[in-house]
XYZ file of C-alpha atoms in Angstrom:
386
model
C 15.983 -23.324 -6.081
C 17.645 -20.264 -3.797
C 15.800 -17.428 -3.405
C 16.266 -13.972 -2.390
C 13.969 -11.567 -1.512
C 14.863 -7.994 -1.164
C 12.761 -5.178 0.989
C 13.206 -1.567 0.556
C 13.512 -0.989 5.001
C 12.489 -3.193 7.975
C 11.325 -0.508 10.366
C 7.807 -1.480 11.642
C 5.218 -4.199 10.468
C 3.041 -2.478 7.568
C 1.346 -2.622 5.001
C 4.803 -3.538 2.406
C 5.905 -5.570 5.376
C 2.618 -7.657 4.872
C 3.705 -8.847 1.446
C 6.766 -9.832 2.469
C 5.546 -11.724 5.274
C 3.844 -13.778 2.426
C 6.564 -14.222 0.156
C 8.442 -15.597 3.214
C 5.765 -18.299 3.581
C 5.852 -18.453 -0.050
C 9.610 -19.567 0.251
C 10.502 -20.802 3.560
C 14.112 -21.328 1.913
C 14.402 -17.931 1.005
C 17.011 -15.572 2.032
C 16.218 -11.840 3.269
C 18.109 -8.784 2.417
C 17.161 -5.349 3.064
C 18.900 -1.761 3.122
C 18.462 -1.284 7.023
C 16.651 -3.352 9.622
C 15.530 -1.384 13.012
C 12.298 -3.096 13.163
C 11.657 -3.796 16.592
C 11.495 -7.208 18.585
C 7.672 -7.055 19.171
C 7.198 -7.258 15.427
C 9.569 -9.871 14.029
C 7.482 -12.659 14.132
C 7.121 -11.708 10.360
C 10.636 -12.811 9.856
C 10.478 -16.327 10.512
C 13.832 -16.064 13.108
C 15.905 -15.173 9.794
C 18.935 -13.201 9.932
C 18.576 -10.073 7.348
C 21.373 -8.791 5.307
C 21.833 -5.152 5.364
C 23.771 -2.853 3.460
C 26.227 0.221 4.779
C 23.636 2.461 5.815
C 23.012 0.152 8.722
C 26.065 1.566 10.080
C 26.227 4.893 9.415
C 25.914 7.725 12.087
C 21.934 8.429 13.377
C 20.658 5.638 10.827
C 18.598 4.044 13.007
C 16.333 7.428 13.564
C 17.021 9.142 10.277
C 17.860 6.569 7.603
C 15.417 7.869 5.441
C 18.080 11.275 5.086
C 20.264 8.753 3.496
C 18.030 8.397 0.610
C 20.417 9.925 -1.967
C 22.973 6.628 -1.375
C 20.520 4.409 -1.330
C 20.756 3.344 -5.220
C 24.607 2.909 -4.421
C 24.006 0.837 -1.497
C 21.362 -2.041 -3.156
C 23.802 -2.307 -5.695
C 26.111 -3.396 -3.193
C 23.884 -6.163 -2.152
C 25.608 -9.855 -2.569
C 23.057 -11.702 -5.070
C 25.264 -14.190 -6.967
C 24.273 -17.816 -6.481
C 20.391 -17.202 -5.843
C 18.026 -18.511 -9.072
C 15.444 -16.307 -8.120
C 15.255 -12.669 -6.992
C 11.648 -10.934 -5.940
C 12.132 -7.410 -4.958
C 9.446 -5.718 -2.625
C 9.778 -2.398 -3.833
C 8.468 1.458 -3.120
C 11.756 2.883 -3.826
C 15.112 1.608 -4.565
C 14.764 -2.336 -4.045
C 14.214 -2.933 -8.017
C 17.994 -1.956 -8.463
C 19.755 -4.762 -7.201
C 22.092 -6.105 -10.084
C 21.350 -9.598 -10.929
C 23.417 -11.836 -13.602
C 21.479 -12.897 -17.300
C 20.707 -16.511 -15.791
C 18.815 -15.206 -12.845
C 15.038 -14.121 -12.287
C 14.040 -11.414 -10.992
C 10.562 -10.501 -10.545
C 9.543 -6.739 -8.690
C 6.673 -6.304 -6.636
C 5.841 -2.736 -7.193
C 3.737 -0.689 -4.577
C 4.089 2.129 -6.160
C 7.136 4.040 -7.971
C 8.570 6.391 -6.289
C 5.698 8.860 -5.962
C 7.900 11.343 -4.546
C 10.772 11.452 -7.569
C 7.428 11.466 -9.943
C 3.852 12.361 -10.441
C 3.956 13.720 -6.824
C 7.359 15.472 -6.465
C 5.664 19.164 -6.190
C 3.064 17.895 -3.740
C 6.422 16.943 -1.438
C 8.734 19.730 -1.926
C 5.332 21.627 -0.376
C 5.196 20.192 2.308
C 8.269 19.644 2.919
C 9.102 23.255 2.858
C 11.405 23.048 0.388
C 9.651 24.966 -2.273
C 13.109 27.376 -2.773
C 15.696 27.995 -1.253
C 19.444 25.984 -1.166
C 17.352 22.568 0.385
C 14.706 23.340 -2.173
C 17.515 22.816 -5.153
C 19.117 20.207 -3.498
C 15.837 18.549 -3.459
C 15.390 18.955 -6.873
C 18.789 17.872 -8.100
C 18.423 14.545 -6.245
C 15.015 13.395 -6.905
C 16.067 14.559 -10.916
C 19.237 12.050 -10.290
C 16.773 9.260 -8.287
C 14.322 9.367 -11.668
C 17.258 8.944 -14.351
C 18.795 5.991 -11.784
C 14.854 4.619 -11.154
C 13.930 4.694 -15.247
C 17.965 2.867 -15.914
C 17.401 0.015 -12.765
C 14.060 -0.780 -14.344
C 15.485 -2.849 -17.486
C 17.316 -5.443 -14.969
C 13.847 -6.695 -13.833
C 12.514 -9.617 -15.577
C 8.611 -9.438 -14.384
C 6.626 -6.303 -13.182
C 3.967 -7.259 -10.885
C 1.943 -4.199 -9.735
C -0.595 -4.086 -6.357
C -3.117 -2.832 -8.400
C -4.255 -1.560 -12.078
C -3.404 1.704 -11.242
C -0.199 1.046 -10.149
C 0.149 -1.144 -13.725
C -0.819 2.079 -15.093
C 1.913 4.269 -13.055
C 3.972 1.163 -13.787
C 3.735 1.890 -17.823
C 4.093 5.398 -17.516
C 6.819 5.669 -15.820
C 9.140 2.450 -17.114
C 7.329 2.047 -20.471
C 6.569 -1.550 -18.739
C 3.995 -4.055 -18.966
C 3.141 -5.622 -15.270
C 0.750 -8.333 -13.790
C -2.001 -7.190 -11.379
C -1.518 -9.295 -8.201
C -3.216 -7.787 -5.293
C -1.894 -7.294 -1.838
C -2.573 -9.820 0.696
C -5.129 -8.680 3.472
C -5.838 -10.835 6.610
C -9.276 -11.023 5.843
C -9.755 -13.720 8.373
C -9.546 -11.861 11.280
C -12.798 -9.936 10.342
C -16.389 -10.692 10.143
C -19.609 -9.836 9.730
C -22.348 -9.583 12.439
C -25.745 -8.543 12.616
C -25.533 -5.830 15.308
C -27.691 -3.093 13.619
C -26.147 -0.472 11.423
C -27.097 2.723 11.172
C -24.022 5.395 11.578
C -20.943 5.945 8.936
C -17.342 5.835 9.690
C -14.124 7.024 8.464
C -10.834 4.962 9.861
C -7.784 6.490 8.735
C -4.395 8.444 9.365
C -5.509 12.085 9.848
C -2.665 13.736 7.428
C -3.171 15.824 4.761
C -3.652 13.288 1.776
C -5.864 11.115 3.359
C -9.121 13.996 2.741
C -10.216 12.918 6.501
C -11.327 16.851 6.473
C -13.279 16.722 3.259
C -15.418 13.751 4.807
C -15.955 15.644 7.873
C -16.720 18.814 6.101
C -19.521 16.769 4.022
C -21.085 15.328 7.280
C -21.087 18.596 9.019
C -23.880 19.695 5.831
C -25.682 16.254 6.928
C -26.793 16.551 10.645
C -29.051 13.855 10.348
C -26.060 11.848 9.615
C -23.563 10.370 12.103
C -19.537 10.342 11.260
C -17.393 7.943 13.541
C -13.564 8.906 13.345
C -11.145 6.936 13.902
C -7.507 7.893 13.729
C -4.464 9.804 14.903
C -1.853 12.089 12.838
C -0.586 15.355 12.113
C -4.293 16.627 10.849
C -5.800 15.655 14.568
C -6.041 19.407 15.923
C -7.326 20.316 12.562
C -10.155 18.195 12.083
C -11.380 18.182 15.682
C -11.134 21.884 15.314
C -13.454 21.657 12.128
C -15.735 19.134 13.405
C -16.235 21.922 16.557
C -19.293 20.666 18.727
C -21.559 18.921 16.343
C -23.434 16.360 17.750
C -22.826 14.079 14.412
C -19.277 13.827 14.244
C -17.703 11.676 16.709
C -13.964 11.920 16.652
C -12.691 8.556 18.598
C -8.525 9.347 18.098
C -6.672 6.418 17.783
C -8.326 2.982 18.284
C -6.940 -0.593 19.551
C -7.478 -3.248 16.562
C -10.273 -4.904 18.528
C -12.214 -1.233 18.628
C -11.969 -0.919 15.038
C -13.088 -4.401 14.140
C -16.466 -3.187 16.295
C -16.417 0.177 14.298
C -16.557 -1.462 10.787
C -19.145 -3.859 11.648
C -20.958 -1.453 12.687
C -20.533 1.127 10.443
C -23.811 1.743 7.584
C -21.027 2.332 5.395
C -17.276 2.975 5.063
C -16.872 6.670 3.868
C -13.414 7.418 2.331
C -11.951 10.623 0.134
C -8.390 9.700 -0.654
C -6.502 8.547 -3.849
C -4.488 5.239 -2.849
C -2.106 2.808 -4.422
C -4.759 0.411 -2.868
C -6.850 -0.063 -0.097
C -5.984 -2.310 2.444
C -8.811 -0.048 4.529
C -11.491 -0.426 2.078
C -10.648 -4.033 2.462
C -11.138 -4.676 5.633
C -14.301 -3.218 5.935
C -15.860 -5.294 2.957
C -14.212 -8.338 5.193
C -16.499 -7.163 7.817
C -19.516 -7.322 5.433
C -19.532 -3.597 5.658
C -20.516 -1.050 2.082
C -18.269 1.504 0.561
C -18.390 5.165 -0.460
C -15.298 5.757 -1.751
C -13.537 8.229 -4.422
C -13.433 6.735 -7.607
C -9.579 6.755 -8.208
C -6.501 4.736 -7.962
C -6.956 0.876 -6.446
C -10.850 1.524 -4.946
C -11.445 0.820 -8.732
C -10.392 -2.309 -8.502
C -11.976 -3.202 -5.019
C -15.298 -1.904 -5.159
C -18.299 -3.766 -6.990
C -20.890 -1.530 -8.633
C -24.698 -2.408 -9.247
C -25.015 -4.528 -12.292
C -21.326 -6.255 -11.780
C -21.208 -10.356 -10.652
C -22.017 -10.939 -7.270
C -23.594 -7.950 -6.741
C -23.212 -4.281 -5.183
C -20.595 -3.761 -2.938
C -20.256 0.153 -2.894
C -20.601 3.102 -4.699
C -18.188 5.846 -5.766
C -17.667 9.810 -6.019
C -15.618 11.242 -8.644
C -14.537 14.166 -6.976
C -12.913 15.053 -3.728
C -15.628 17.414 -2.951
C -18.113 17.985 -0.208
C -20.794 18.349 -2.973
C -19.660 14.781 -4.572
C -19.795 12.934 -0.884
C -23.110 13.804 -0.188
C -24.316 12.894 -3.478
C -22.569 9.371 -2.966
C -23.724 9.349 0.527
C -27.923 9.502 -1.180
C -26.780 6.891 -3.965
C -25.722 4.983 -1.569
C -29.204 4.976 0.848
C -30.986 5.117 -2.267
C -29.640 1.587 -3.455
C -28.455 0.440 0.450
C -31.004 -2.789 0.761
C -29.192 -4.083 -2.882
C -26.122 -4.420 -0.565
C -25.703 -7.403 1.375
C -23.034 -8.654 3.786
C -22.763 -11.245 2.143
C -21.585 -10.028 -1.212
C -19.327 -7.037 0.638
C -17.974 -10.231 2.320
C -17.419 -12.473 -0.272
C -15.838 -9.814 -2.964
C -12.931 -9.285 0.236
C -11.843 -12.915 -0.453
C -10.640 -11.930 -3.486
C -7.947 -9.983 -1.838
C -7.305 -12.665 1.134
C -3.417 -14.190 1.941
C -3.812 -17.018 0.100
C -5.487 -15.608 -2.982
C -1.930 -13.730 -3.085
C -0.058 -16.812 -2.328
C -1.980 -18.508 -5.336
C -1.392 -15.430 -7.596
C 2.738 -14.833 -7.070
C 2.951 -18.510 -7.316
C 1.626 -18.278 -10.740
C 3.641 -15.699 -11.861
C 6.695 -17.405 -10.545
C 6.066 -20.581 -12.272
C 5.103 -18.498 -15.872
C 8.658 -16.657 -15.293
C 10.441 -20.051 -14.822
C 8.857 -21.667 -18.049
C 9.444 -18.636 -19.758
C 13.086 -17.433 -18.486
C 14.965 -19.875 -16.388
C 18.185 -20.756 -18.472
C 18.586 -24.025 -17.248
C 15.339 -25.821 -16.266
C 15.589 -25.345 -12.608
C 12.232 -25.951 -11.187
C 10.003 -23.751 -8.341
C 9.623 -24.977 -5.108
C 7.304 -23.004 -3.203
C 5.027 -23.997 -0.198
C 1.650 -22.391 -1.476
């Protein structure tokens, strides 16, 4: 069977560039295309030595910098993308991946971390900060994400199988395409954490410090807890901000940005892993159950499907606030101590193996063999190294 497997950008290794990494050991015969590829030599290992096949915008002028301005032509430019011949097509896709065209006796199955957020639900939340509120490059704004939404809704009906990161993004999945989609969760290297029994006794918050993340709000609610002690972890636009915030209080310990090893220490030493944003998923919130550590975390998008709350199999993991508020935190925050010693490592630890590389291996090669029973035209079989 050939396979193709089609990534939005290769620009550094994240958490998108994670799932592809899988699919790649997935299908070691697979062929990688993508719309640019500037990721550098340090991080290629992903790759496997395989040669990627670009489109145009590879070539154009300051595209290695600013490909991202060349969003409008990206639609034309996966279009252009040379598919004929493969059996099966998996698209990794944020963006404009889904829209490669593919012929009635090929597969093609979409790995969806989100749709575009920006061209949806979110497009006001961008134009702000943007900057592009009015003005000429507010209208041209608006003109192309209205022209990205018609071209996103028509490139939908040429996928086969919607697989979504998480039920939330099922949810954005069926609001947006009118779509059905399997839940398969993003693979996290659980592996490389543990759990320990160093003593725990402060909270911590690891995270990019911009604006969505709610870093601040966390803060804020610790600053109204000075018995309580914050560890932050973290670099981004917000850095000035929340140190500024935070001030001189002996309880919040800002730490900037950490090496990997640091925040493996942080989490397993951490009471608790405090965190106020909305996300697709949770790779974060992960990690720190990996390590055995609890969650507070809002009660919105994919935490909902990571966290375990008391009375669920296998225990407590976590608890959640409902609102980004400072109120809401420190209401979690006495749940939470109120409940702590129903907690264990062991549970927080054992609930991150659902989430692990090969649970994800395991999961997309189910959904690849149902789509072959179900679709393939001419009883060509899967051959995958799980």
């Amino acid at each position: 069977m050939r396979v193709a497997i089609v990534h939005e950008w290769l620009e550094h290794y994240a958490g998108s560039e994670r799932v592809v990494e899988q699919l790649l050991i997935l299908f070691p015969q697979a062929e990688l295309f993508a719309i640019v590829d500037f990721m550098p030599t340090a991080e290629r290992a992903m790759l496997g030595g395989r040669a990627v096949h670009t489109t145009f915008i590879q070539k154009l002028p300051f595209a290695r910098g600013h490909f991202r301005n060349y969003l409008g032509l990206m639609p034309l430019a996966v279009e252009q993308l040379d598919l004929a011949g493969f059996d099966l097509v998996i698209s990794s896709n944020h963006a404009c991946a889904k829209g490669v065209i593919t012929g009635p006796d090929q597969i093609h199955i979409c790995y969806v971390h989100s749709p575009m957020r920006y061209a949806w639900d979110m497009q006001a939340a961008y134009l702000r900060q943007g900057g592009m509120q009015r003005g000429v490059r507010g209208l041209y704004a608006r003109w192309l994400l209205h022209r990205l939404r018609n071209w996103d809704v028509r490139s939908a009906a040429g996928v086969d199988v919607f697989v979504a990161n998480s039920s939330y993004i099922a949810r954005r999945i069926r609001k947006v395409y009118r779509r059905e989609a399997v839940v398969v969760y993003p693979p996290v290297d659980t592996q490389r954490f543990d759990a320990t029994d160093h003593p725990r006794k402060d909270y911590a918050v690891i995270s990019r410090l911009v604006p969505y993340k709610r870093v601040d709000l966390v803060v804020e609610a610790f600053l109204r807890m000075p018995g309580k002690v914050l560890h932050v972890a973290g670099d981004g636009p917000e850095r000035e901000r929340i140190a500024a915030l935070a001030g001189n209080a002996p309880n919040i310990v800002l730490h900037g940005r950490i090496t990997d090893t640091e925040v493996l220490h942080l989490m397993q030493q951490a009471r608790a892993f405090v965190f106020g944003a909305e996300e697709d998923f949770g790779i974060a919130m992960v990690e720190a159950q990996a390590c055995g550590t609890p969650l507070i975390v809002l009660g919105r998008g994919g935490a909902r499907d990571i966290v375990r709350e008391d009375g669920e199999s296998g225990g407590p993991t976590g608890v959640f606030f409902n609102h980004q508020s400072c109120d809401a935190i420190m209401a979690a925050v006495a749940e939470f101590e109120s409940m702590e010693a129903r907690i264990t490592p062991q549970a927080c630890r054992a609930n991150a193996q659902r989430f692990s590389q090969p649970a994800f291996r395991q999961s997309m090669l189910r959904v690849v063999e149902q789509a072959m029973h179900d679709l393939r035209p001419f009883g060509v079989e899967a051959s995958c190294d799980a």
